[in-house]
Backbone as JSON, one array per atom type, in Angstrom:
{
  "sequence": "XXXXXXXXXXXXXXXXXXXXXXXXXXXXXXXXXXXXXXXXXXXXXXXXXXXXXXXXXXXXXXXXXXXXXXXXXXXXXXXXXXXXXXXXXXXXXXXXXXXXXXXXXXXXXXXXXXXXXX",
  "N": [[-15.68, 10.5, -15.09], [-14.07, 11.11, -12.7], [-15.34, 12.92, -11.24], [-16.49, 11.02, -10.24], [-15.08, 9.83, -8.49], [-13.18, 10.13, -5.21], [-10.8, 12.45, -3.6], [-7.46, 11.96, -4.52], [-8.3, 9.78, -5.32], [-7.61, 6.3, -7.58], [-7.89, 5.62, -10.4], [-7.61, 3.12, -12.94], [-7.72, 1.0, -15.95], [-8.44, -1.1, -18.12], [-7.24, -1.22, -21.77], [-7.1, -2.96, -25.45], [-4.12, -3.17, -27.22], [-3.0, -1.84, -29.27], [-0.97, -3.58, -31.64], [-1.59, -6.17, -30.97], [-4.11, -6.52, -31.95], [-4.64, -6.08, -34.68], [-4.59, -8.35, -37.29], [-2.09, -10.36, -38.81], [-1.6, -10.37, -41.89], [-3.35, -11.74, -41.59], [-6.8, -12.34, -42.24], [-9.04, -13.61, -42.02], [-10.09, -15.85, -39.75], [-10.83, -19.2, -38.77], [-12.29, -22.23, -35.9], [-12.94, -25.38, -35.7], [-14.71, -26.96, -32.97], [-15.48, -29.15, -30.6], [-18.02, -28.82, -28.56], [-18.49, -26.45, -30.48], [-18.68, -23.99, -32.95], [-16.75, -21.6, -34.15], [-15.94, -18.58, -36.74], [-14.96, -15.66, -38.13], [-13.92, -12.39, -39.48], [-11.51, -9.41, -39.09], [-11.02, -6.52, -40.19], [-9.41, -2.85, -40.14], [-10.38, -0.14, -40.02], [-8.09, 2.19, -40.7], [-7.48, 5.08, -40.99], [-9.65, 6.13, -39.83], [-9.54, 4.67, -37.65], [-11.17, 2.44, -36.75], [-11.6, -0.64, -35.08], [-12.43, -3.96, -36.24], [-14.16, -6.53, -35.61], [-16.01, -8.93, -36.21], [-18.3, -12.42, -36.0], [-19.78, -15.0, -36.17], [-21.78, -18.14, -35.1], [-21.49, -21.68, -34.39], [-23.94, -22.89, -31.47], [-23.17, -26.61, -30.88], [-25.47, -28.48, -29.78], [-28.45, -30.87, -28.72], [-30.29, -28.51, -30.42], [-28.75, -26.9, -32.73], [-27.49, -23.42, -32.18], [-27.6, -21.05, -33.74], [-25.96, -17.68, -34.19], [-24.21, -14.83, -35.01], [-22.14, -11.8, -34.9], [-20.65, -8.55, -34.35], [-18.06, -6.69, -33.76], [-17.19, -3.77, -32.4], [-14.52, -1.14, -31.78], [-12.45, 1.21, -30.55], [-9.82, 2.53, -30.93], [-7.08, 3.71, -29.5], [-4.47, 5.66, -29.46], [-1.2, 4.98, -27.1], [0.02, 7.28, -26.14], [-2.84, 9.77, -27.08], [-3.99, 8.62, -24.94], [-2.96, 9.31, -22.6], [-3.4, 11.39, -23.09], [-5.69, 13.06, -23.04], [-6.26, 11.98, -20.63], [-5.25, 13.39, -18.23], [-6.45, 16.16, -19.55], [-8.55, 15.95, -17.95], [-8.18, 15.92, -15.72], [-6.43, 15.01, -14.05], [-3.53, 12.73, -13.12], [-0.84, 10.78, -14.5], [-0.17, 8.24, -13.9], [0.87, 5.69, -14.87], [1.43, 2.98, -17.29], [0.87, -0.38, -18.0], [1.54, -3.14, -19.53], [-0.53, -5.61, -18.88], [-1.59, -7.47, -16.76], [1.19, -7.6, -15.51], [3.97, -4.77, -13.69], [5.52, -4.84, -15.74], [6.76, -2.74, -17.94], [5.12, -1.54, -21.94], [5.49, -3.06, -24.51], [5.99, -5.14, -28.22], [3.79, -7.67, -27.76], [2.15, -6.9, -25.91], [-0.94, -7.61, -25.36], [-2.77, -6.41, -23.85], [-3.0, -3.18, -22.54], [-2.75, -1.72, -20.0], [-3.67, 1.28, -17.72], [-2.99, 3.47, -15.3], [-3.8, 6.13, -12.67], [-4.48, 8.65, -11.87], [-5.83, 11.67, -9.41], [-5.98, 14.16, -8.66]],
  "CA": [[-15.26, 9.48, -13.38], [-13.07, 12.0, -11.73], [-16.03, 13.76, -10.71], [-17.01, 10.45, -9.17], [-14.01, 9.83, -7.62], [-12.62, 10.73, -3.8], [-9.3, 12.67, -4.13], [-6.1, 11.09, -4.25], [-7.99, 8.55, -6.41], [-6.95, 5.74, -8.22], [-8.42, 5.84, -12.19], [-7.32, 1.74, -13.47], [-8.34, 0.31, -16.27], [-7.54, -1.47, -19.53], [-7.2, -0.71, -23.55], [-6.36, -3.65, -25.68], [-3.53, -3.11, -28.0], [-3.05, -1.61, -31.83], [-0.04, -4.57, -32.47], [-2.44, -7.03, -31.27], [-5.36, -5.84, -32.71], [-4.25, -6.84, -35.73], [-3.69, -9.02, -37.82], [-1.0, -10.44, -39.66], [-1.55, -10.38, -42.99], [-5.18, -13.43, -41.97], [-8.32, -11.41, -42.4], [-10.04, -14.4, -41.39], [-9.78, -17.21, -38.66], [-11.97, -20.39, -37.68], [-12.05, -22.81, -35.74], [-13.86, -25.98, -34.82], [-14.38, -28.2, -31.58], [-16.19, -30.15, -29.79], [-18.86, -28.05, -28.83], [-19.07, -25.27, -30.53], [-18.01, -23.55, -34.54], [-16.73, -20.47, -34.89], [-15.49, -18.36, -37.59], [-14.55, -14.31, -37.69], [-13.23, -11.71, -39.84], [-11.37, -8.76, -38.17], [-11.22, -5.6, -40.17], [-8.82, -2.03, -39.33], [-10.38, 1.57, -40.83], [-6.84, 3.48, -40.18], [-8.19, 6.71, -40.76], [-11.06, 6.23, -38.05], [-8.34, 3.7, -35.96], [-12.12, 1.62, -35.48], [-11.12, -1.89, -35.04], [-13.65, -4.0, -36.36], [-14.01, -8.32, -36.12], [-17.5, -9.95, -37.18], [-17.97, -13.37, -34.61], [-20.09, -16.35, -36.1], [-20.45, -19.5, -34.92], [-22.73, -22.46, -33.89], [-22.66, -24.19, -30.68], [-23.61, -27.78, -30.64], [-26.12, -28.97, -29.03], [-29.7, -30.74, -29.59], [-30.99, -27.86, -31.28], [-27.99, -25.59, -32.66], [-27.47, -22.41, -31.72], [-26.57, -19.83, -34.73], [-25.24, -16.51, -33.92], [-23.71, -13.95, -35.68], [-22.99, -11.18, -33.62], [-19.93, -7.59, -34.16], [-17.6, -6.28, -31.68], [-16.25, -2.31, -32.95], [-13.9, -0.99, -30.71], [-11.96, 2.61, -31.22], [-8.27, 2.23, -30.55], [-5.92, 4.96, -28.95], [-2.37, 5.58, -29.26], [-1.08, 5.53, -25.51], [-0.12, 9.66, -25.9], [-3.39, 10.16, -26.56], [-5.66, 8.43, -23.34], [-2.44, 10.55, -21.18], [-2.9, 13.89, -23.36], [-7.09, 12.93, -22.61], [-6.6, 12.04, -18.67], [-4.09, 14.72, -18.14], [-7.17, 16.76, -19.85], [-9.77, 15.99, -17.31], [-7.86, 16.73, -14.38], [-6.26, 13.25, -13.83], [-2.03, 12.76, -13.01], [-0.56, 9.57, -14.92], [1.22, 7.25, -12.69], [1.92, 5.28, -15.49], [0.85, 2.24, -18.48], [2.01, -1.1, -18.14], [1.61, -5.17, -20.14], [-1.5, -5.66, -17.75], [-1.29, -8.26, -14.72], [2.41, -6.87, -14.48], [4.08, -3.41, -13.79], [5.76, -4.34, -16.68], [6.81, -1.78, -19.71], [4.42, -2.95, -22.48], [6.07, -3.74, -25.49], [4.65, -5.82, -29.3], [3.75, -8.56, -27.96], [1.37, -7.22, -24.78], [-2.25, -8.32, -25.57], [-3.84, -5.41, -23.47], [-2.2, -1.95, -22.0], [-3.36, -1.51, -18.08], [-3.89, 2.91, -17.66], [-2.5, 3.96, -13.86], [-4.0, 7.09, -13.41], [-4.56, 9.59, -9.57], [-7.62, 12.66, -9.26], [-4.11, 15.05, -6.79]],
  "C": [[-14.69, 9.98, -12.77], [-13.33, 12.62, -11.18], [-16.28, 12.59, -9.09], [-16.1, 9.57, -8.68], [-13.17, 10.28, -6.06], [-11.09, 11.55, -4.61], [-8.59, 12.22, -3.77], [-6.96, 9.67, -4.75], [-7.63, 8.06, -6.76], [-7.98, 5.86, -9.3], [-7.86, 4.07, -12.57], [-8.02, 1.97, -14.75], [-7.18, 0.3, -17.65], [-8.2, -0.94, -21.19], [-6.89, -1.92, -24.37], [-5.14, -2.86, -26.56], [-2.9, -3.46, -29.22], [-2.13, -3.44, -31.77], [-0.85, -5.7, -31.99], [-2.89, -7.31, -31.72], [-5.75, -6.35, -33.41], [-3.93, -7.43, -36.2], [-2.98, -8.82, -39.12], [-1.43, -11.0, -40.93], [-3.3, -11.92, -43.09], [-6.02, -12.25, -41.83], [-9.8, -12.6, -41.61], [-10.08, -16.03, -40.81], [-11.23, -17.75, -38.72], [-12.3, -21.11, -37.02], [-13.61, -23.92, -35.52], [-13.73, -27.28, -34.05], [-15.2, -27.85, -31.61], [-17.76, -30.08, -30.04], [-20.12, -26.89, -29.47], [-18.89, -25.42, -32.19], [-17.74, -22.17, -34.64], [-16.04, -19.82, -36.08], [-15.3, -16.28, -37.05], [-13.76, -13.7, -39.03], [-12.83, -10.48, -39.39], [-10.76, -7.55, -40.28], [-10.41, -4.57, -40.06], [-8.71, -1.11, -40.12], [-8.78, 2.14, -39.96], [-7.09, 5.03, -40.38], [-9.1, 6.91, -39.4], [-9.64, 5.51, -36.68], [-9.87, 3.05, -35.67], [-11.36, -0.01, -36.56], [-12.31, -3.33, -35.04], [-13.76, -5.91, -36.5], [-16.05, -8.58, -35.84], [-17.55, -11.18, -36.82], [-19.57, -14.1, -35.23], [-19.8, -17.42, -35.8], [-22.03, -20.66, -34.9], [-22.39, -22.99, -32.68], [-24.14, -24.89, -30.71], [-24.71, -28.57, -29.81], [-27.68, -30.09, -29.99], [-30.83, -29.96, -30.42], [-29.18, -27.17, -30.84], [-28.18, -24.55, -32.33], [-27.38, -21.43, -33.04], [-26.43, -18.36, -34.15], [-24.16, -15.6, -34.67], [-22.88, -12.14, -35.04], [-21.03, -9.04, -34.71], [-19.93, -6.73, -34.1], [-16.79, -4.17, -32.48], [-15.28, -1.86, -31.81], [-12.82, 0.41, -31.59], [-10.89, 2.39, -30.51], [-7.05, 3.81, -30.42], [-4.8, 5.01, -29.1], [-2.19, 5.14, -27.32], [-1.03, 6.94, -25.76], [-0.8, 9.89, -25.81], [-4.27, 9.69, -25.35], [-4.49, 8.72, -22.44], [-2.87, 11.75, -21.79], [-5.02, 13.6, -22.61], [-7.3, 12.75, -20.88], [-5.55, 13.21, -17.71], [-5.29, 15.62, -18.34], [-8.51, 17.07, -19.03], [-8.76, 16.1, -15.94], [-6.39, 15.73, -13.5], [-4.43, 13.9, -13.87], [-2.0, 11.02, -13.33], [-0.09, 9.01, -14.3], [1.97, 6.44, -13.98], [0.92, 3.99, -16.67], [1.53, 1.11, -18.27], [1.44, -2.23, -18.76], [0.23, -5.39, -18.28], [-1.54, -7.4, -17.29], [-0.41, -8.6, -14.6], [2.73, -5.62, -14.17], [5.59, -3.75, -14.37], [6.21, -3.42, -18.02], [6.23, -2.55, -20.81], [5.58, -2.34, -23.23], [5.31, -4.43, -26.67], [3.47, -6.63, -28.65], [2.62, -8.9, -26.72], [0.07, -7.37, -25.56], [-3.32, -6.56, -25.07], [-2.88, -4.29, -22.77], [-2.74, -1.73, -20.28], [-2.76, 0.14, -17.7], [-4.21, 2.85, -16.2], [-3.32, 6.48, -14.19], [-4.56, 7.69, -12.16], [-4.95, 11.17, -10.05], [-6.5, 12.7, -7.75], [-5.75, 16.3, -7.05]]
}
């Protein structure tokens, strides 16, 4: 990214925020709605900081469509993100709750990082 930006260009991106990824004592969820049914299970490998969710569902219709997906996401501490940005030559401009300029807090589902190539 750094090499493709113009001088003084901005790198703006968001990441899921760890406190909102981890389940609160519940690892399995399900919902049954009019047009679909979903169930998913969540695991977090603390050693590797890897979040996994397995989603299976049915999209209801004339012929029901069944599916199963596995999603993995590496979880990064804000300090690690900043360190990686700085190592690549960026200047960290700030970290905010998604869709705001408010500082991060435990209820933020996503964090936005803003860095600039100087």
